[in-house]
Amino acid sequence: MEGYRHGDGYITDEGGDGFAHVYRVDELLHESRSQFQRLRVVRNAFFGRMLVLDDAVQTTEADDFIYHELLSHVPLCAHPEPKRALIVGGGDGGLLREALRHPLEHVTMVEIDGEVVEVTRRWIPSIPQDAFEDPRVELRVADGVRFVEESEVGFDVAMVDSTDPKGPSLGLFSSEFYGRLAAMLGSRGVLAVQSGSPLYQKELIALVARNMRPHFRWVRHYLGHVPTYPGVLWSFTVGANGRDPIEVPDEEIAGRMSAIPTKYYTPRAHRGLFEFPPYLRAALPVE
Ligand code: SAM
């Protein structure tokens, strides 16, 4: 029997030392190279249309809801009354789509690569849907690191949907960046970031924890299952100064989410997302 091959006709997304997820490319819909990265949209029989930046799968039609619900609803429910939100990265618009389900007044999205926005809107419109046309949205094509260094604007919640820490996204994991965001967020502010695989990127979670702790009273990690990210199990980290994100009452979340349709995140799941199995708890900086 012929096995999966590395090379043409397949996307090989390396997860850790010695293993990768391999996807068959049933159709190459788009390929280009921006100033920052190689962009591809491919169709896979199981996952549908997939956005691939360099060789890393970013999001797919089949599972985008999991990651985007987790990175939006957890921090937005952790804030008592979010009105203004900031998204850094997230060019595919999936996180924006989920955040806009909350009664926010304004969302600023700062994505360094305008081509990611254009390509996803054209080739995978089911991910952003009509999020970019929402009058509450201000899209800035700019470096998120520079934006937080220079902007004087305040936000209630910030969500960082970055690529892995290399090249332009490296600065999105630094203590200086988190410190600037904490200052912009004020005393009740909440910040959530994707912090990589808890299996294969333990040092990344440790780095995020170390760099966030000086700036936030509570720094909590939570987990979700994202089938197309290496190892499937994925981590997110939330920093908050107003209240502990784990301790938000179930009834409050239920009220806030009652009119918001979700397929992964639920009020009852909220607290459980922060529960790490002992083998991971022992290996990670989780309290
Ligand atoms: N969920 C994805 C994952 O972890 O695989 C990330 C998806 S999202 C498309 C990541 C985005 O972050 C990319 O579009 C990339 O261009 C953007 N990005 C990287 N560095 C950035 C920076 N310094 N400022 C703003 N956006 C940045």
Tab-separated table of C-alpha atoms and ligand atoms in Angstrom:
chain	number	residue	atom	x	y	z
A	1	MET	CA	0.000	0.000	0.000
A	2	GLU	CA	1.265	3.401	-0.911
A	3	GLY	CA	1.857	5.629	2.119
A	4	TYR	CA	1.717	9.414	2.446
A	5	ARG	CA	4.735	11.041	0.876
A	6	HIS	CA	6.574	14.178	1.736
A	7	GLY	CA	6.670	16.545	-1.214
A	8	ASP	CA	4.561	17.624	-4.135
A	9	GLY	CA	0.883	17.040	-3.722
A	10	TYR	CA	1.087	17.177	0.050
A	11	ILE	CA	1.386	19.867	2.708
A	12	THR	CA	3.777	18.820	5.445
A	13	ASP	CA	3.261	20.845	8.624
A	14	GLU	CA	6.140	20.041	10.962
A	15	GLY	CA	4.979	20.008	14.551
A	16	GLY	CA	8.000	18.967	16.537
A	17	ASP	CA	11.266	17.161	16.258
A	18	GLY	CA	10.619	14.084	14.144
A	19	PHE	CA	6.957	14.333	13.243
A	20	ALA	CA	4.543	16.282	11.054
A	21	HIS	CA	0.921	16.439	9.985
A	22	VAL	CA	0.588	15.622	6.289
A	23	TYR	CA	-2.391	16.740	4.167
A	24	ARG	CA	-3.147	15.672	0.623
A	25	VAL	CA	-3.639	18.641	-1.704
A	26	ASP	CA	-6.678	17.848	-3.819
A	27	GLU	CA	-6.597	21.271	-5.458
A	28	LEU	CA	-4.256	24.240	-5.270
A	29	LEU	CA	-6.583	27.240	-5.396
A	30	HIS	CA	-4.139	30.046	-4.751
A	31	GLU	CA	-0.419	30.541	-4.336
A	32	SER	CA	1.489	33.797	-3.854
A	33	ARG	CA	4.357	35.268	-1.915
A	34	SER	CA	3.840	38.450	0.089
A	35	GLN	CA	6.514	40.618	1.654
A	36	PHE	CA	6.207	38.450	4.766
A	37	GLN	CA	5.308	34.897	3.782
A	38	ARG	CA	4.258	32.332	1.184
A	39	LEU	CA	0.483	32.043	1.021
A	40	ARG	CA	-1.423	29.018	-0.242
A	41	VAL	CA	-5.066	28.074	-0.257
A	42	VAL	CA	-5.571	24.388	-0.936
A	43	ARG	CA	-8.520	22.047	-0.874
A	44	ASN	CA	-8.297	18.846	1.106
A	45	ALA	CA	-10.960	16.144	0.951
A	46	PHE	CA	-11.491	16.116	4.711
A	47	PHE	CA	-10.739	19.662	5.898
A	48	GLY	CA	-12.089	21.597	2.917
A	49	ARG	CA	-10.304	24.815	2.025
A	50	MET	CA	-7.167	25.394	4.063
A	51	LEU	CA	-5.064	28.534	4.532
A	52	VAL	CA	-1.365	27.673	4.632
A	53	LEU	CA	1.291	30.287	5.451
A	54	ASP	CA	4.797	29.106	4.618
A	55	ASP	CA	4.306	25.440	5.533
A	56	ALA	CA	2.055	25.937	8.536
A	57	VAL	CA	-1.683	25.290	8.328
A	58	GLN	CA	-3.385	28.349	9.818
A	59	THR	CA	-7.042	27.508	9.600
A	60	THR	CA	-9.446	25.327	7.633
A	61	GLU	CA	-13.114	25.315	6.753
A	62	ALA	CA	-13.694	22.194	8.835
A	63	ASP	CA	-12.218	23.272	12.163
A	64	ASP	CA	-11.715	27.060	12.228
A	65	PHE	CA	-14.583	27.494	14.708
A	66	ILE	CA	-12.758	25.696	17.518
A	67	TYR	CA	-9.690	27.911	17.679
A	68	HIS	CA	-11.584	31.121	16.954
A	69	GLU	CA	-14.330	30.503	19.510
A	70	LEU	CA	-11.713	29.750	22.157
A	71	LEU	CA	-9.556	32.791	21.470
A	72	SER	CA	-12.561	35.157	21.483
A	73	HIS	CA	-15.274	34.004	23.880
A	74	VAL	CA	-12.967	33.119	26.794
A	75	PRO	CA	-11.387	36.601	27.136
A	76	LEU	CA	-14.575	38.454	26.165
A	77	CYS	CA	-16.540	36.601	28.864
A	78	ALA	CA	-13.711	37.174	31.347
A	79	HIS	CA	-14.234	40.951	31.040
A	80	PRO	CA	-17.389	42.179	32.787
A	81	GLU	CA	-18.469	44.569	30.042
A	82	PRO	CA	-16.263	44.674	26.950
A	83	LYS	CA	-16.942	47.527	24.541
A	84	ARG	CA	-13.673	48.010	22.701
A	85	ALA	CA	-11.511	45.168	21.462
A	86	LEU	CA	-8.143	44.869	19.741
A	87	ILE	CA	-7.131	41.958	17.524
A	88	VAL	CA	-3.481	41.585	16.561
A	89	GLY	CA	-2.824	39.279	13.596
A	90	GLY	CA	-5.776	37.063	12.691
A	91	GLY	CA	-5.807	38.087	9.009
A	92	ASP	CA	-8.148	35.253	8.048
A	93	GLY	CA	-10.975	37.060	9.900
A	94	GLY	CA	-12.240	34.026	11.848
A	95	LEU	CA	-11.416	35.550	15.214
A	96	LEU	CA	-12.962	38.862	14.133
A	97	ARG	CA	-16.160	37.030	13.089
A	98	GLU	CA	-16.487	35.431	16.542
A	99	ALA	CA	-15.589	38.595	18.503
A	100	LEU	CA	-18.258	40.565	16.618
A	101	ARG	CA	-20.940	38.240	17.976
A	102	HIS	CA	-20.538	40.138	21.271
A	103	PRO	CA	-22.153	43.575	21.665
A	104	LEU	CA	-18.849	45.376	21.135
A	105	GLU	CA	-18.843	48.991	20.003
A	106	HIS	CA	-15.530	48.910	18.187
A	107	VAL	CA	-12.903	46.391	17.093
A	108	THR	CA	-9.487	47.448	15.832
A	109	MET	CA	-7.678	44.726	13.949
A	110	VAL	CA	-3.976	45.116	13.230
A	111	GLU	CA	-2.649	42.603	10.706
A	112	ILE	CA	0.825	43.008	9.248
A	113	ASP	CA	0.065	41.254	5.946
A	114	GLY	CA	-2.884	42.662	3.978
A	115	GLU	CA	-2.535	39.795	1.511
A	116	VAL	CA	-3.713	37.293	4.147
A	117	VAL	CA	-6.942	39.292	4.498
A	118	GLU	CA	-7.471	39.583	0.731
A	119	VAL	CA	-6.666	35.959	-0.028
A	120	THR	CA	-8.916	34.551	2.701
A	121	ARG	CA	-11.806	36.830	1.758
A	122	ARG	CA	-11.526	35.724	-1.852
A	123	TRP	CA	-10.847	32.002	-1.435
A	124	ILE	CA	-12.325	31.007	1.942
A	125	PRO	CA	-15.168	33.519	2.465
A	126	SER	CA	-16.931	31.153	4.882
A	127	ILE	CA	-14.271	31.983	7.497
A	128	PRO	CA	-14.505	35.791	7.724
A	129	GLN	CA	-18.091	35.771	6.411
A	130	ASP	CA	-19.073	39.471	6.406
A	131	ALA	CA	-16.890	40.458	9.388
A	132	PHE	CA	-14.740	42.929	7.460
A	133	GLU	CA	-17.830	44.847	6.301
A	134	ASP	CA	-19.096	45.356	9.854
A	135	PRO	CA	-19.156	49.125	10.592
A	136	ARG	CA	-17.661	48.466	14.045
A	137	VAL	CA	-14.425	47.221	12.473
A	138	GLU	CA	-11.324	49.257	11.768
A	139	LEU	CA	-8.707	47.243	9.866
A	140	ARG	CA	-5.140	48.473	9.937
A	141	VAL	CA	-2.480	46.808	7.858
A	142	ALA	CA	0.468	47.385	10.163
A	143	ASP	CA	2.891	45.728	12.541
A	144	GLY	CA	1.108	44.936	15.820
A	145	VAL	CA	4.285	45.571	17.796
A	146	ARG	CA	4.619	49.097	16.417
A	147	PHE	CA	0.903	49.730	16.804
A	148	VAL	CA	0.955	49.049	20.554
A	149	GLU	CA	4.172	51.042	20.962
A	150	GLU	CA	2.698	54.095	19.294
A	151	SER	CA	-1.055	54.042	19.895
A	152	GLU	CA	-2.637	55.934	22.774
A	153	VAL	CA	-6.030	54.265	22.364
A	154	GLY	CA	-7.586	52.200	25.156
A	155	PHE	CA	-9.208	48.757	24.861
A	156	ASP	CA	-11.107	46.408	27.179
A	157	VAL	CA	-9.964	43.147	25.610
A	158	ALA	CA	-7.025	42.291	23.346
A	159	MET	CA	-6.642	39.033	21.405
A	160	VAL	CA	-3.395	38.056	19.734
A	161	ASP	CA	-3.853	35.590	16.877
A	162	SER	CA	-0.284	35.253	15.728
A	163	THR	CA	1.771	32.876	13.679
A	164	ASP	CA	4.474	30.925	15.542
A	165	PRO	CA	7.191	33.141	17.036
A	166	LYS	CA	9.525	33.738	14.158
A	167	GLY	CA	10.076	36.660	11.809
A	168	PRO	CA	7.541	39.472	12.272
A	169	SER	CA	5.577	37.645	14.989
A	170	LEU	CA	8.555	37.263	17.349
A	171	GLY	CA	7.835	40.599	19.038
A	172	LEU	CA	4.240	39.518	19.763
A	173	PHE	CA	5.537	37.214	22.515
A	174	SER	CA	7.789	39.688	24.376
A	175	SER	CA	7.402	41.133	27.849
A	176	GLU	CA	7.556	44.679	26.411
A	177	PHE	CA	4.629	43.918	24.085
A	178	TYR	CA	2.509	42.454	26.897
A	179	GLY	CA	3.427	45.395	29.126
A	180	ARG	CA	2.268	47.917	26.518
A	181	LEU	CA	-0.960	45.985	26.014
A	182	ALA	CA	-1.582	45.829	29.771
A	183	ALA	CA	-1.205	49.620	29.930
A	184	MET	CA	-3.655	50.078	27.041
A	185	LEU	CA	-6.146	47.692	28.653
A	186	GLY	CA	-6.431	49.390	32.032
A	187	SER	CA	-7.480	47.944	35.371
A	188	ARG	CA	-10.216	45.548	34.164
A	189	GLY	CA	-8.438	44.568	30.963
A	190	VAL	CA	-8.088	41.071	29.548
A	191	LEU	CA	-5.511	39.771	27.068
A	192	ALA	CA	-5.677	36.367	25.354
A	193	VAL	CA	-3.014	34.869	23.101
A	194	GLN	CA	-2.453	31.582	21.347
A	195	SER	CA	0.498	29.953	23.110
A	196	GLY	CA	1.240	26.892	21.011
A	197	SER	CA	1.210	23.154	21.540
A	198	PRO	CA	1.312	22.046	25.189
A	199	LEU	CA	2.963	18.835	23.986
A	200	TYR	CA	5.615	20.084	21.597
A	201	GLN	CA	6.100	23.758	22.489
A	202	LYS	CA	6.355	23.689	26.266
A	203	GLU	CA	9.096	26.312	26.166
A	204	LEU	CA	6.718	28.647	24.301
A	205	ILE	CA	4.029	28.395	26.992
A	206	ALA	CA	6.714	28.966	29.613
A	207	LEU	CA	7.925	32.049	27.719
A	208	VAL	CA	4.409	33.474	27.413
A	209	ALA	CA	3.771	32.866	31.133
A	210	ARG	CA	7.079	34.450	32.134
A	211	ASN	CA	6.568	37.502	29.941
A	212	MET	CA	2.922	38.062	30.878
A	213	ARG	CA	3.196	37.621	34.644
A	214	PRO	CA	4.844	40.973	35.425
A	215	HIS	CA	1.919	42.780	33.804
A	216	PHE	CA	-1.205	40.845	34.826
A	217	ARG	CA	-2.552	39.829	38.216
A	218	TRP	CA	-3.875	36.539	36.835
A	219	VAL	CA	-2.188	34.561	34.059
A	220	ARG	CA	-4.100	31.394	33.186
A	221	HIS	CA	-3.583	28.768	30.499
A	222	TYR	CA	-6.416	26.902	28.830
A	223	LEU	CA	-6.711	24.098	26.286
A	224	GLY	CA	-8.721	23.108	23.228
A	225	HIS	CA	-8.622	20.496	20.490
A	226	VAL	CA	-7.715	21.897	17.086
A	227	PRO	CA	-7.472	18.940	14.677
A	228	THR	CA	-5.209	20.720	12.185
A	229	TYR	CA	-2.631	22.004	14.657
A	230	PRO	CA	0.289	19.680	15.346
A	231	GLY	CA	-0.619	17.306	18.141
A	232	VAL	CA	-4.264	18.515	18.064
A	233	LEU	CA	-4.199	19.715	21.670
A	234	TRP	CA	-3.593	23.475	21.686
A	235	SER	CA	-2.950	26.055	24.403
A	236	PHE	CA	-4.091	29.609	24.940
A	237	THR	CA	-3.045	32.001	27.669
A	238	VAL	CA	-5.186	34.717	29.210
A	239	GLY	CA	-3.959	37.554	31.397
A	240	ALA	CA	-6.371	39.669	33.427
A	241	ASN	CA	-6.233	42.426	36.009
A	242	GLY	CA	-9.882	42.858	37.038
A	243	ARG	CA	-10.892	39.319	37.961
A	244	ASP	CA	-9.676	35.746	37.657
A	245	PRO	CA	-10.809	34.424	34.236
A	246	ILE	CA	-11.492	31.000	35.764
A	247	GLU	CA	-13.865	32.381	38.391
A	248	VAL	CA	-16.420	34.032	36.112
A	249	PRO	CA	-19.809	32.752	37.359
A	250	ASP	CA	-21.452	30.157	35.088
A	251	GLU	CA	-24.739	32.115	35.127
A	252	GLU	CA	-22.994	35.270	33.917
A	253	ILE	CA	-21.394	33.418	31.004
A	254	ALA	CA	-24.700	31.699	30.226
A	255	GLY	CA	-26.436	35.094	30.064
A	256	ARG	CA	-23.741	36.644	27.897
A	257	MET	CA	-23.601	33.672	25.510
A	258	SER	CA	-27.363	33.003	25.332
A	259	ALA	CA	-27.753	34.765	21.980
A	260	ILE	CA	-24.388	33.649	20.575
A	261	PRO	CA	-24.358	30.376	18.620
A	262	THR	CA	-21.247	28.269	19.228
A	263	LYS	CA	-20.093	24.807	18.225
A	264	TYR	CA	-17.254	24.294	20.739
A	265	TYR	CA	-17.273	26.824	23.579
A	266	THR	CA	-20.116	26.572	26.094
A	267	PRO	CA	-20.712	28.248	29.486
A	268	ARG	CA	-20.349	24.878	31.203
A	269	ALA	CA	-17.078	24.182	29.398
A	270	HIS	CA	-15.509	27.510	30.432
A	271	ARG	CA	-14.036	26.453	33.765
A	272	GLY	CA	-13.063	23.006	32.471
A	273	LEU	CA	-10.936	24.498	29.702
A	274	PHE	CA	-8.468	25.615	32.381
A	275	GLU	CA	-8.185	22.113	33.848
A	276	PHE	CA	-4.904	20.520	32.737
A	277	PRO	CA	-4.387	16.776	33.001
A	278	PRO	CA	-1.765	15.993	35.672
A	279	TYR	CA	0.924	14.918	33.173
A	280	LEU	CA	0.761	18.318	31.499
A	281	ARG	CA	0.351	20.204	34.756
A	282	ALA	CA	3.582	18.623	35.967
A	283	ALA	CA	5.452	19.620	32.818
A	284	LEU	CA	4.130	23.152	32.381
A	285	PRO	CA	4.074	26.395	34.405
A	286	VAL	CA	0.402	25.865	35.281
A	287	GLU	CA	-0.900	26.521	38.781
B	1	SAM	N1	-4.369	30.644	14.119
B	1	SAM	C1	-3.186	30.661	13.385
B	1	SAM	C2	-2.170	29.647	13.831
B	1	SAM	O1	-1.737	29.673	14.970
B	1	SAM	O2	-1.824	28.813	13.012
B	1	SAM	C3	-2.718	32.036	13.189
B	1	SAM	C4	-3.538	32.603	12.073
B	1	SAM	S1	-3.388	34.254	11.652
B	1	SAM	C5	-3.605	34.099	9.924
B	1	SAM	C6	-1.759	34.788	12.010
B	1	SAM	C7	-1.478	36.143	11.401
B	1	SAM	O3	-0.565	36.873	12.211
B	1	SAM	C8	-0.890	36.092	9.994
B	1	SAM	O4	-1.835	36.545	9.074
B	1	SAM	C9	0.337	37.013	10.090
B	1	SAM	O5	0.504	37.809	8.934
B	1	SAM	C10	0.007	37.839	11.331
B	1	SAM	N2	1.159	38.477	11.976
B	1	SAM	C11	2.393	37.953	12.178
B	1	SAM	N3	3.184	38.864	12.773
B	1	SAM	C12	2.436	39.999	12.972
B	1	SAM	C13	2.695	41.271	13.541
B	1	SAM	N4	3.889	41.597	14.038
B	1	SAM	N5	1.671	42.173	13.569
B	1	SAM	C14	0.452	41.858	13.077
B	1	SAM	N6	0.155	40.671	12.517
B	1	SAM	C15	1.130	39.745	12.466
